[in-house]
Coordinates of C-alpha atoms and ligand atoms in Angstrom, one line a residue:
X1 CA -2.1 50.1 -5.6
X2 CA -0.6 51.6 -8.8
X3 CA 2.9 50.7 -7.9
X4 CA 2.0 47.0 -8.1
X5 CA 1.4 47.3 -11.8
X6 CA 5.1 48.2 -12.3
X7 CA 6.1 44.6 -12.2
X8 CA 6.2 43.1 -15.7
X9 CA 4.6 39.7 -16.2
X10 CA 7.0 36.9 -15.6
X11 CA 6.7 33.9 -17.8
X12 CA 7.3 30.3 -16.5
X13 CA 7.4 27.0 -18.3
X14 CA 5.6 24.0 -16.9
X15 CA 7.9 21.0 -16.3
X16 CA 7.9 18.4 -19.1
X17 CA 5.8 15.9 -17.2
X18 CA 3.4 18.6 -16.2
X19 CA 2.9 19.4 -19.8
X20 CA 2.1 15.8 -20.7
X21 CA -0.3 15.6 -17.8
X22 CA -2.1 18.7 -18.9
X23 CA -2.4 17.3 -22.4
X24 CA -3.8 14.2 -21.0
X25 CA -6.3 16.1 -18.8
X26 CA -7.5 18.2 -21.7
X27 CA -7.7 15.4 -24.2
X28 CA -8.6 12.2 -22.5
X29 CA -10.3 12.9 -19.3
X30 CA -13.8 13.5 -20.5
X31 CA -15.7 11.3 -18.0
X32 CA -17.1 13.4 -15.1
X33 CA -15.9 16.9 -16.0
X34 CA -17.8 18.3 -13.1
X35 CA -15.0 16.9 -10.8
X36 CA -13.3 20.3 -11.3
X37 CA -15.8 21.8 -8.9
X38 CA -15.1 19.3 -6.2
X39 CA -11.4 19.9 -6.5
X40 CA -11.7 23.7 -6.3
X41 CA -14.0 23.6 -3.3
X42 CA -11.7 21.1 -1.6
X43 CA -8.7 23.3 -2.2
X44 CA -10.5 26.3 -0.8
X45 CA -11.6 24.3 2.2
X46 CA -8.0 23.3 2.8
X47 CA -6.9 26.9 2.5
X48 CA -9.5 28.0 5.0
X49 CA -8.5 25.2 7.4
X50 CA -4.9 26.4 7.2
X51 CA -5.8 30.0 7.9
X52 CA -8.0 29.1 10.8
X53 CA -5.1 27.2 12.3
X54 CA -2.6 30.0 11.5
X55 CA -4.8 32.4 13.4
X56 CA -4.5 30.4 16.5
X57 CA -0.9 31.2 16.9
X58 CA -0.7 34.5 15.0
X59 CA -3.8 36.7 15.3
X60 CA -2.2 39.5 13.4
X61 CA -2.8 38.4 9.8
X62 CA -4.4 40.1 6.8
X63 CA -8.2 40.6 7.3
X64 CA -8.0 38.8 10.6
X65 CA -11.7 39.3 11.2
X66 CA -12.8 38.2 7.8
X67 CA -15.5 35.5 7.7
X68 CA -14.2 32.1 6.6
X69 CA -16.3 31.4 3.5
X70 CA -16.2 30.1 0.0
X71 CA -18.2 32.0 -2.6
X72 CA -19.0 30.9 -6.1
X73 CA -20.7 32.9 -8.8
X74 CA -21.5 32.2 -12.4
X75 CA -22.8 34.3 -15.2
X76 CA -24.9 32.3 -17.7
X77 CA -24.6 35.1 -20.3
X78 CA -20.8 35.2 -20.5
X79 CA -20.2 31.6 -19.3
X80 CA -17.9 33.0 -16.6
X81 CA -17.2 31.2 -13.3
X82 CA -15.5 32.5 -10.1
X83 CA -14.7 30.9 -6.8
X84 CA -13.3 33.0 -4.0
X85 CA -12.2 32.0 -0.6
X86 CA -10.8 33.9 2.4
X87 CA -8.3 31.1 3.0
X88 CA -4.6 31.3 3.6
X89 CA -3.8 32.4 0.0
X90 CA -0.6 31.6 -1.9
X91 CA 2.9 33.2 -2.0
X92 CA 4.7 33.5 -5.2
X93 CA 6.6 30.4 -4.3
X94 CA 3.4 28.5 -3.8
X95 CA 2.3 29.7 -7.3
X96 CA 5.4 28.5 -9.0
X97 CA 6.2 25.5 -6.7
X98 CA 2.9 24.0 -5.9
X99 CA 0.5 25.1 -8.6
X100 CA 3.0 24.5 -11.3
X101 CA 4.2 21.0 -10.4
X102 CA 3.1 17.5 -9.8
X103 CA 3.3 16.5 -6.2
X104 CA 3.8 12.8 -6.7
X105 CA 6.7 11.8 -8.9
X106 CA 5.2 8.5 -9.8
X107 CA 2.1 10.1 -11.3
X108 CA 3.2 10.1 -14.9
X109 CA 4.4 6.6 -14.7
X110 CA 1.0 5.5 -13.4
X111 CA -0.9 7.4 -16.1
X112 CA 1.4 5.9 -18.8
X113 CA 0.7 2.4 -17.5
X114 CA -3.0 3.1 -17.4
X115 CA -2.9 4.3 -21.0
X116 CA -0.9 1.4 -22.2
X117 CA -3.2 -1.1 -20.6
X118 CA -6.0 0.8 -22.2
X119 CA -7.8 1.3 -18.9
X120 CA -10.0 4.3 -19.0
X121 CA -8.8 7.2 -17.0
X122 CA -11.6 8.4 -14.8
X123 CA -11.5 12.0 -13.9
X124 CA -12.5 10.9 -10.4
X125 CA -9.0 9.6 -10.0
X126 CA -7.4 13.0 -10.5
X127 CA -7.6 13.9 -6.8
X128 CA -5.2 11.0 -6.1
X129 CA -2.6 12.6 -8.4
X130 CA -2.3 15.7 -6.3
X131 CA -3.1 17.8 -9.3
X132 CA -6.8 18.4 -8.7
X133 CA -6.6 22.0 -9.7
X134 CA -5.7 21.1 -13.2
X135 CA -8.9 19.3 -13.8
X136 CA -10.1 22.8 -14.5
X137 CA -8.5 22.6 -17.9
X138 CA -11.1 20.0 -18.9
X139 CA -13.7 22.7 -18.9
X140 CA -11.9 25.9 -19.8
X141 CA -9.1 27.2 -22.0
X142 CA -7.7 29.8 -19.7
X143 CA -7.6 30.2 -15.9
X144 CA -6.8 33.3 -13.8
X145 CA -5.8 32.8 -10.1
X146 CA -5.6 35.9 -7.9
X147 CA -4.3 35.4 -4.5
X148 CA -2.9 37.1 -1.4
X149 CA -1.1 35.2 1.3
X150 CA -2.4 35.8 4.8
X151 CA 0.8 37.0 6.4
X152 CA 1.0 40.8 6.9
X153 CA 3.0 42.5 4.2
X154 CA 2.6 39.6 1.7
X155 CA 2.1 40.8 -1.9
X156 CA -0.8 39.8 -4.1
X157 CA -0.2 38.0 -7.4
X158 CA -2.1 37.0 -10.5
X159 CA -1.4 33.7 -12.1
X160 CA -2.6 33.1 -15.7
X161 CA -2.3 30.0 -17.8
X162 CA -3.9 28.3 -20.8
X163 CA -2.7 25.0 -19.4
X164 CA -0.4 24.3 -22.3
X165 CA 3.3 25.0 -21.9
X166 CA 3.5 28.1 -19.8
X167 CA 2.0 30.2 -17.0
X168 CA 2.4 33.9 -16.2
X169 CA 2.7 35.6 -12.9
X170 CA 2.2 39.3 -12.3
X171 CA 1.6 41.4 -9.2
X172 CA -2.0 42.0 -8.5
X173 CA -4.0 44.7 -6.7
X174 CA -6.1 42.2 -4.8
X175 CA -6.4 43.6 -1.3
X176 CA -8.3 40.9 0.6
X177 CA -6.8 37.7 1.9
X178 CA -7.3 34.4 0.1
X179 CA -7.7 33.2 -3.4
X180 CA -10.0 34.0 -6.3
X181 CA -10.1 31.7 -9.3
X182 CA -11.9 32.7 -12.5
X183 CA -12.4 31.4 -16.0
X184 CA -14.8 31.1 -18.8
X185 CA -16.3 27.7 -19.6
X186 CA -15.5 26.2 -23.0
X187 CA -18.3 26.3 -25.5
X188 CA -19.3 22.6 -24.9
X189 CA -19.4 23.1 -21.2
X190 CA -21.3 26.3 -21.0
X191 CA -24.3 24.7 -19.4
X192 CA -22.2 24.5 -16.2
X193 CA -22.6 28.3 -16.0
X194 CA -25.9 28.1 -14.1
X195 CA -26.6 28.4 -10.3
X196 CA -28.9 25.5 -10.6
X197 CA -26.3 23.2 -12.2
X198 CA -23.5 24.3 -9.8
X199 CA -25.8 23.7 -6.7
X200 CA -26.7 20.4 -8.0
X201 CA -23.1 19.3 -8.3
X202 CA -22.2 20.7 -4.9
X203 CA -25.1 18.8 -3.4
X204 CA -23.2 15.6 -3.2
X205 CA -20.4 16.7 -1.0
X206 CA -20.8 20.3 0.0
X207 CA -22.2 19.2 3.4
X208 CA -18.7 18.1 4.4
X209 CA -17.1 21.4 3.8
X210 CA -16.5 23.0 7.2
X211 CA -17.2 26.5 6.0
X212 CA -20.2 28.3 4.7
X213 CA -20.4 27.8 0.9
X214 CA -22.4 30.3 -1.1
X215 CA -23.6 30.1 -4.7
X216 CA -24.6 33.7 -5.5
X217 CA -26.3 35.0 -2.4
X218 CA -27.5 31.6 -1.3
X219 CA -25.8 29.5 1.4
X220 CA -25.9 25.9 0.0
X221 CA -24.4 23.8 2.8
X222 CA -25.3 23.0 6.4
X223 CA -21.8 22.9 7.9
X224 CA -22.2 19.9 10.1
X225 CA -19.3 17.8 11.2
X226 CA -20.5 14.4 10.2
X227 CA -18.7 12.7 13.0
X228 CA -20.7 14.7 15.6
X229 CA -23.9 13.3 14.3
X230 CA -25.4 10.2 15.9
X231 CA -24.7 7.0 14.2
X232 CA -28.3 6.4 13.3
X233 CA -28.6 9.8 11.7
X234 CA -25.9 9.2 9.1
X235 CA -26.9 7.6 5.9
X236 CA -24.7 5.1 4.0
X237 CA -24.5 7.7 1.1
X238 CA -23.3 10.4 3.4
X239 CA -20.6 8.1 4.8
X240 CA -19.4 7.1 1.3
X241 CA -19.4 10.7 0.1
X242 CA -17.6 11.9 3.2
X243 CA -15.0 9.1 2.7
X244 CA -14.4 10.2 -0.9
X245 CA -14.2 13.8 0.2
X246 CA -11.4 13.3 2.7
X247 CA -9.5 10.4 1.1
X248 CA -9.3 11.4 -2.6
X249 CA -10.4 7.9 -3.3
X250 CA -12.9 7.5 -6.1
X251 CA -14.3 4.2 -4.9
X252 CA -16.5 3.5 -1.9
X253 CA -14.8 2.3 1.3
X254 CA -14.8 -1.3 2.4
X255 CA -16.2 -0.4 5.8
X256 CA -16.1 2.2 8.6
X257 CA -15.8 2.6 12.3
X258 CA -17.7 5.4 14.1
X259 CA -16.6 6.0 17.7
X260 CA -17.7 8.3 20.4
X261 CA -15.4 7.7 23.4
X262 CA -15.9 9.3 26.7
X263 CA -14.0 8.8 29.9
X264 CA -10.3 8.9 30.5
X265 CA -9.9 10.6 27.2
X266 CA -12.6 12.0 25.0
X267 CA -12.9 11.9 21.3
X268 CA -15.0 11.1 18.3
X269 CA -13.7 9.3 15.3
X270 CA -14.9 8.3 11.9
X271 CA -12.5 5.9 10.3
X272 CA -12.6 4.1 7.0
X273 CA -10.9 1.0 5.5
X274 CA -10.4 1.6 1.8
X275 CA -11.5 -1.1 -0.7
X276 CA -8.2 -1.2 -2.5
X277 CA -4.7 -0.1 -1.7
X278 CA -3.6 2.9 -3.8
X279 CA -0.8 2.1 -6.2
X280 CA 2.6 2.4 -4.7
X281 CA 3.3 5.7 -6.5
X282 CA 0.7 7.3 -4.2
X283 CA 2.3 6.2 -1.0
X284 CA 3.3 9.8 -0.5
X285 CA -0.2 11.1 -0.8
X286 CA -1.3 8.4 1.6
X287 CA 0.4 10.3 4.3
X288 CA -2.7 12.3 4.5
X289 CA -4.6 9.7 6.3
X290 CA -6.0 10.9 9.6
X291 CA -7.5 14.4 9.8
X292 CA -7.1 15.7 13.4
X293 CA -9.6 18.1 14.8
X294 CA -9.7 19.7 18.1
X295 CA -13.3 20.6 19.1
X296 CA -14.3 20.7 15.5
X297 CA -11.4 23.0 14.5
X298 CA -9.1 21.4 12.0
X299 CA -5.6 20.9 13.2
X300 CA -3.8 18.8 10.6
X301 CA -4.7 16.3 7.8
X302 CA -1.7 14.1 8.3
X303 CA -1.8 13.2 12.0
X304 CA 0.9 10.6 12.5
X305 CA 0.8 9.4 16.0
X306 CA -2.9 8.4 16.1
X307 CA -2.4 5.0 14.6
X308 CA 0.5 2.5 14.5
X309 CA 2.3 2.1 11.2
X310 CA 0.7 -1.2 10.4
X311 CA -2.7 0.4 10.4
X312 CA -1.7 3.3 8.3
X313 CA -4.0 2.3 5.5
X314 CA -7.0 3.7 7.4
X315 CA -8.5 7.1 6.5
X316 CA -10.7 9.3 8.5
X317 CA -11.2 11.9 11.2
X318 CA -10.4 12.1 14.8
X319 CA -11.8 15.0 16.9
X320 CA -10.9 15.5 20.5
X321 CA -11.7 18.1 23.2
X322 CA -8.7 17.1 25.1
X323 CA -6.0 18.8 23.1
X324 CA -5.2 22.5 23.7
X325 CA -5.9 24.3 20.4
X326 CA -3.0 26.6 20.2
X327 CA -0.2 24.0 20.3
X328 CA 2.5 23.3 17.8
X329 CA 2.5 20.2 15.7
X330 CA 5.4 18.8 17.7
X331 CA 3.7 19.2 21.0
X332 CA 0.6 17.6 19.5
X333 CA 2.5 14.6 18.2
X334 CA 4.0 13.9 21.6
X335 CA 1.0 14.6 23.7
X336 CA -0.1 11.8 26.1
X337 CA -3.6 12.5 24.8
X338 CA -2.5 11.3 21.4
X339 CA -1.0 8.1 22.9
X340 CA -4.2 7.3 24.7
X341 CA -6.3 7.9 21.6
X342 CA -3.9 5.7 19.6
X343 CA -4.2 2.8 22.0
X344 CA -8.0 3.0 22.0
X345 CA -8.2 3.3 18.2
X346 CA -5.9 0.4 17.7
X347 CA -8.0 -1.8 19.8
X348 CA -11.2 -0.8 18.1
X349 CA -9.8 -1.3 14.6
X350 CA -8.6 -4.8 15.6
X351 CA -12.1 -5.4 16.9
X352 CA -13.6 -4.4 13.6
X353 CA -11.2 -6.7 11.7
X354 CA -12.0 -9.5 14.1
X355 CA -15.7 -9.0 13.5
X356 CA -15.2 -9.1 9.7
X357 CA -13.0 -12.2 10.0
X358 CA -15.7 -13.8 12.0
X359 CA -18.9 -12.8 10.3
X360 CA -17.9 -11.6 6.8
X361 CA -15.2 -13.7 5.4
X362 CA -15.3 -12.1 1.9
X363 CA -14.9 -8.6 3.3
X364 CA -12.1 -9.7 5.5
X365 CA -10.2 -11.3 2.7
X366 CA -10.7 -8.2 0.5
X367 CA -9.1 -6.3 3.3
X368 CA -6.4 -8.9 3.8
X369 CA -5.5 -9.1 0.1
X370 CA -5.1 -5.4 -0.1
X371 CA -3.5 -4.5 3.2
X372 CA -2.3 -7.8 4.7
X373 CA 1.3 -7.2 3.9
X374 CA 1.4 -4.0 5.9
X375 CA -1.0 -5.3 8.5
X376 CA 1.1 -8.4 9.4
X377 CA 4.1 -6.2 10.2
X378 CA 2.2 -5.5 13.4
X379 CA 3.3 -8.9 14.6
X380 CA 6.8 -7.4 15.1
X381 CA 5.8 -3.9 16.0
X382 CA 2.9 -4.1 18.4
X383 CA 3.8 -6.3 21.3
X384 CA 0.7 -5.5 23.3
X385 CA -1.6 -6.7 20.5
X386 CA 0.6 -9.4 19.0
X387 CA -1.8 -12.3 19.9
X388 CA -4.8 -10.6 18.3
X389 CA -2.8 -9.8 15.1
X390 CA -1.5 -13.4 14.9
X391 CA -5.1 -14.6 15.2
X392 CA -6.0 -12.4 12.2
X393 CA -3.2 -13.7 9.9
X394 CA -4.2 -15.7 6.9
X395 CA -2.3 -18.0 4.5
X396 CA -2.6 -20.3 1.6
X397 CA -1.6 -23.9 2.4
X398 CA -1.1 -27.2 0.7
X399 CA -4.6 -28.0 1.7
X400 CA -6.3 -24.8 0.4
X401 CA -7.1 -24.0 -3.2
X402 CA -5.1 -21.3 -4.8
X403 CA -6.4 -17.9 -3.5
X404 CA -8.2 -19.5 -0.6
X405 CA -7.0 -18.4 2.8
X406 CA -6.9 -20.1 6.2
X407 CA -5.8 -19.1 9.7
X408 CA -3.5 -20.6 12.3
X409 CA -6.6 -21.5 14.3
X410 CA -8.1 -23.6 11.5
X411 CA -4.7 -25.1 10.7
X412 CA -4.4 -26.3 14.3
X413 CA -7.9 -27.7 14.2
X414 CA -7.0 -29.8 11.2
X415 CA -3.6 -31.0 12.6
X416 CA -3.1 -34.7 13.0
X417 CA -0.7 -37.0 14.8
X418 CA 1.9 -36.8 12.0
X419 CA 2.3 -33.0 12.6
X420 CA 4.2 -33.9 15.7
X421 CA 2.6 -30.9 17.4
X422 CA 4.2 -28.5 15.0
X423 CA 3.1 -26.0 12.4
X424 CA 5.0 -26.2 9.2
X425 CA 5.7 -23.6 6.5
X426 CA 7.7 -23.2 3.3
X427 CA 8.4 -19.8 1.7
X428 CA 9.0 -18.8 -1.9
X429 CA 7.9 -16.6 -4.7
X430 CA 4.9 -18.3 -6.0
X431 CA 2.5 -21.0 -5.0
X432 CA 3.4 -23.0 -8.2
X433 CA 7.1 -23.0 -7.4
X434 CA 6.5 -24.1 -3.8
X435 CA 4.2 -26.9 -4.8
X436 CA 6.9 -28.6 -6.8
X437 CA 9.6 -28.3 -4.1
X438 CA 10.9 -31.8 -3.3
X439 CA 11.0 -30.9 0.4
X440 CA 7.3 -31.1 0.5
X441 CA 7.2 -34.8 -0.6
X442 CA 7.4 -36.2 3.0
X443 CA 4.6 -33.8 4.1
X444 CA 2.4 -34.7 1.2
X445 CA 2.9 -38.4 1.7
X446 CA 2.1 -38.1 5.4
X447 CA -0.9 -35.8 4.8
X448 CA 0.7 -32.9 6.8
X449 CA -0.6 -29.4 5.9
X450 CA 2.1 -26.9 5.1
X451 CA 1.7 -23.1 5.0
X452 CA 2.7 -21.7 1.6
X453 CA 4.2 -18.3 2.3
X454 CA 4.5 -16.2 -0.8
X455 CA 4.2 -12.7 0.6
X456 CA 7.7 -11.2 1.3
X457 CA 6.3 -9.7 4.4
X458 CA 5.7 -13.3 5.7
X459 CA 9.4 -13.9 5.8
X460 CA 9.9 -11.1 8.2
X461 CA 7.0 -12.0 10.5
X462 CA 6.1 -15.7 10.6
X463 CA 9.5 -16.9 11.8
X464 CA 9.3 -14.4 14.7
X465 CA 6.0 -15.8 16.0
X466 CA 7.8 -19.0 17.1
X467 CA 4.7 -20.5 18.6
X468 CA 1.0 -20.6 18.2
X469 CA -1.2 -22.3 20.8
X470 CA 1.9 -24.1 22.1
X471 CA 2.8 -25.4 18.7
X472 CA 6.2 -24.6 17.4
X473 CA 6.2 -22.9 13.9
X474 CA 9.0 -24.3 11.8
X475 CA 10.3 -24.2 8.2
X476 CA 10.0 -27.5 6.5
X477 CA 13.6 -27.0 5.4
X478 CA 14.7 -27.1 9.0
X479 CA 12.2 -29.6 10.4
X480 CA 13.8 -32.7 11.8
X481 CA 11.9 -35.5 10.4
X482 CA 11.7 -39.0 11.9
X483 CA 10.9 -41.7 9.4
X484 CA 10.1 -45.0 11.0
X485 CA 9.1 -47.0 8.0
X486 CA 11.2 -50.0 7.2
X487 CA 11.5 -49.3 3.6
X488 CA 12.7 -52.6 1.9
X489 CA 13.7 -50.8 -1.2
X490 CA 16.3 -48.7 0.5
X491 CA 20.0 -49.1 0.0
X492 CA 21.6 -51.1 2.8
X493 CA 23.7 -49.5 5.5
X494 CA 27.1 -50.0 3.9
X495 CA 26.0 -48.9 0.4
X496 CA 24.4 -45.8 2.0
X497 CA 27.6 -45.1 3.8
X498 CA 29.8 -45.4 0.8
X499 CA 27.6 -43.4 -1.6
X500 CA 27.4 -40.6 1.0
X501 CA 31.1 -40.6 1.3
X502 CA 31.4 -40.4 -2.4
X503 CA 29.0 -37.4 -2.7
X504 CA 31.1 -35.7 0.0
X505 CA 34.2 -36.3 -1.9
X506 CA 32.9 -34.9 -5.1
X507 CA 31.1 -31.8 -3.6
X508 CA 33.8 -31.1 -1.0
X509 CA 33.4 -27.6 0.4
X510 CA 30.2 -26.8 -1.6
X511 CA 28.0 -28.2 1.1
X512 CA 28.0 -28.4 4.8
X513 CA 27.1 -32.1 4.9
X514 CA 25.6 -34.9 2.9
X515 CA 23.0 -37.1 4.7
X516 CA 20.4 -39.7 4.1
X517 CA 17.0 -38.1 3.6
X518 CA 14.0 -38.9 5.6
X519 CA 11.7 -36.5 3.7
X520 CA 12.2 -37.3 0.1
X521 CA 9.7 -39.6 -1.7
X522 CA 9.9 -39.0 -5.4
X523 CA 13.0 -36.8 -5.8
X524 CA 16.6 -38.1 -5.7
X525 CA 18.2 -35.2 -3.7
X526 CA 17.3 -32.0 -2.0
X527 CA 19.0 -29.2 -0.2
X528 CA 18.1 -28.2 3.3
X529 CA 19.4 -25.7 5.8
X530 CA 21.9 -26.4 8.5
X531 CA 20.9 -25.9 12.1
X532 CA 22.1 -22.3 12.2
X533 CA 21.0 -21.3 8.7
X534 CA 17.9 -19.5 7.4
X535 CA 15.7 -21.1 4.9
X536 CA 16.5 -20.7 1.2
X537 CA 13.9 -18.1 0.4
X538 CA 14.7 -16.0 3.4
X539 CA 18.4 -15.9 2.5
X540 CA 17.4 -14.8 -1.0
X541 CA 15.4 -11.9 0.5
X542 CA 18.3 -11.0 2.7
X543 CA 20.6 -10.9 -0.3
X544 CA 18.2 -8.5 -2.0
X545 CA 18.4 -6.2 1.0
X546 CA 22.1 -6.6 1.5
X547 CA 24.4 -7.4 -1.4
X548 CA 27.2 -8.5 1.0
X549 CA 25.0 -11.0 2.8
X550 CA 26.4 -14.5 2.5
X551 CA 24.1 -17.4 3.0
X552 CA 25.1 -20.3 5.1
X553 CA 26.2 -23.6 3.5
X554 CA 23.4 -26.1 2.8
X555 CA 23.0 -29.8 3.6
X556 CA 22.4 -32.2 0.7
X557 CA 20.0 -34.9 1.5
X558 CA 19.9 -38.0 -0.7
X559 CA 17.0 -40.4 -1.2
X560 CA 18.3 -43.9 -0.8
X561 CA 15.1 -45.4 -2.1
X562 CA 15.4 -43.6 -5.4
X563 CA 16.3 -45.6 -8.5
X564 CA 19.0 -43.2 -9.6
X565 CA 20.8 -43.1 -6.3
X566 CA 20.6 -46.9 -6.2
X567 CA 22.1 -47.1 -9.7
X568 CA 24.9 -44.7 -8.6
X569 CA 25.6 -46.9 -5.6
X570 CA 25.9 -49.9 -7.8
X571 CA 28.2 -48.1 -10.2
X572 CA 30.3 -46.9 -7.3
X573 CA 30.8 -50.6 -6.2
X574 CA 32.0 -51.4 -9.7
X575 CA 34.2 -48.5 -10.7
X576 CA 34.9 -45.6 -8.4
X577 CA 36.7 -43.7 -11.2
X578 CA 33.6 -43.7 -13.5
X579 CA 33.2 -40.4 -15.3
X580 CA 29.5 -40.6 -15.5
X581 CA 29.2 -41.3 -11.7
X582 CA 31.1 -38.1 -10.9
X583 CA 29.2 -36.1 -13.4
X584 CA 25.8 -37.4 -12.1
X585 CA 26.6 -36.3 -8.6
X586 CA 27.6 -32.9 -9.8
X587 CA 24.4 -32.7 -11.9
X588 CA 22.2 -33.7 -9.1
X589 CA 23.6 -31.1 -6.8
X590 CA 23.3 -28.4 -9.5
X591 CA 19.7 -29.5 -10.1
X592 CA 18.9 -29.0 -6.5
X593 CA 20.4 -25.6 -6.6
X594 CA 18.4 -24.8 -9.7
X595 CA 15.1 -25.6 -7.9
X596 CA 16.0 -23.1 -5.4
X597 CA 16.9 -20.5 -8.0
X598 CA 20.5 -20.5 -7.0
X599 CA 22.3 -22.1 -9.9
X600 CA 25.5 -20.2 -10.8
X601 CA 26.4 -21.7 -14.2
X602 CA 23.3 -22.7 -16.0
X603 CA 25.3 -23.2 -19.2
X604 CA 27.4 -26.0 -17.5
X605 CA 24.2 -27.6 -16.3
X606 CA 22.7 -27.7 -19.7
X607 CA 25.9 -28.8 -21.3
X608 CA 26.2 -31.8 -19.0
X609 CA 22.6 -32.7 -19.5
X610 CA 23.0 -32.7 -23.2
X611 CA 26.0 -35.0 -22.9
X612 CA 23.9 -37.4 -20.7
X613 CA 21.2 -37.4 -23.2
X614 CA 23.6 -38.1 -26.0
X615 CA 25.0 -41.1 -24.1
X616 CA 21.5 -42.3 -23.2
X617 CA 20.4 -42.2 -26.8
X618 CA 23.4 -43.6 -28.5
X619 CA 23.3 -47.3 -29.6
Ligands
LIG1 P1 -3.5 19.1 -4.1 O1 -4.7 19.9 -3.6 O2 -3.8 17.7 -4.1 O3 -2.2 19.5 -3.4 P2 -3.9 20.8 -6.4 O4 -3.4 20.7 -7.8 O5 -5.4 20.8 -6.3 O6 -3.3 19.6 -5.6 O7 -3.3 22.0 -5.7 C1 -1.9 22.3 -5.7 C2 -1.6 23.2 -4.5 O8 -2.0 24.6 -4.9 C3 -2.2 23.0 -3.2 O9 -1.6 22.0 -2.5 C4 -2.2 24.3 -2.5 O10 -0.9 24.5 -2.0 C5 -2.3 25.3 -3.7 N1 -3.7 25.7 -3.8 C6 -4.6 25.3 -4.7 N2 -5.8 26.0 -4.5 C7 -5.6 26.8 -3.5 C8 -6.4 27.8 -2.8 N3 -7.7 28.0 -3.1 N4 -5.9 28.5 -1.8 C9 -4.6 28.3 -1.4 N5 -3.8 27.4 -2.0 C10 -4.3 26.7 -3.0

């Protein structure tokens, strides 16, 4: 292998953000330094899974008969550590493109935020960043990676880095397939360099590694597929550790589902609901959610078609005997076996959520607060299960405390005569802004409960449900309200008619119509949607999505029992040309727009208000 030596060492620079990350790892991640071992073993295990899969379709690879193992050795005298696997190995491109970069582009931003908010960065989190390998630099100053890719004819390379600015690649004379990583522990971590210590660390999760794992000459794991065990034989601890192993999460899961299905289709599954949703920046790494096995042989860790999108937050393993082993990913994706598994899994997951909703409210709400936004999109996407999903939806309402959730079912149970057999909702950004919306006045006065929808996902789901239990679901802005009280204090018919005419004259094209309000109690005016329109919040959401989107014109409702409206009607009777009359109408309209967050010229609004105040205060 002399000729390999002829290649001079090539030097590469880490990208700027990689450098920052490395700095951070070296200097601020001192909790749990032993995490480096979990990350290395997990990378080796991935590499072994990949080569096992590769062999299914291409038996002619380097060392095709080699045993699939992970071997670790340490030397207490020199503080040296080596881990070697017979996995798929890395090409030169892998070494520069995967080992030298951050997989998730949002990683740095996330870390920066964590630092700013002074939250402690736990080394446990590093797996989430897709940079687990670099946790090594917590415990060492220099790493050597020697690797040969499994394809016949692939060259072997040596990658060396001190984890600062650069890494070096040179051809290597490694003949066997796979990857060998070696380094010397830093002085302060040299106690890791003992078989006992390494075995102790591996204890926690080594049992989930699918391949024999050796420390020195001793095999330290049992290689059991956890999901093949009987439910009663699995401890809570094992489940939690297994979850962390496959999910990269550092927290325990909220709950799990263990299935052994036999019949039309046969599979075993072990699925987990995480406790918290990963920050948005890790959406990409979330793709690795379901690990698919075929008769205990790993096929892929990002099986897509096993769960509908709205249940994508689940993590876990599905193992089936019904898929042929040597099939391409595409064939797997479209196999009817997958569709059958998906349908069963969906039903079972909904069953689990129903059980929580029924028996463990707190657990269900934790789930809902974290994954509700995604989950509720199932209303539109999964027609077959729509009713079950609708039953699982939760909301805040005018009758719940902030943060307290209720269901359609409980809403209906509380419904009274005044509801007129309808379920009402209002949507907006926050509970506080909704609670002060004048359109709620009628509902409050008549003790009618209104759903307060503040999750943007609600806007795209709730209006599409149309009906629950035979009760129409309507926006309060569109609700037609019948008021039958003979309010003595109202303007009479002719005054009402002329003040409405006057409003129309002043506002002209600005509004679709001006009408007498049935819903207002305390406020003078409010805007509502016309028959064909969307409610105000929904329109705003549409505009966010589509800049060209033009909302429909609104209807202005005026409260003919309100003191101000009555004053204006009197003024109108006296002098139609009055300046303050015209200004007041304009101001009322702009104020209604302001409440909806629509005001176009806030400066005009304030200017007019200042003038009013000046007039009101002058003697
Ligand atoms: P992640 O494992 O989350 O992708 P890492 O930083 O741990 O992030 O590893 C980066 C990449 O380096 C891996 O995705 C893989 O392509 C490659 N890699 C790391 N260790 C090995 C190994 N032992 N064998 C083959 N490839 C490896």
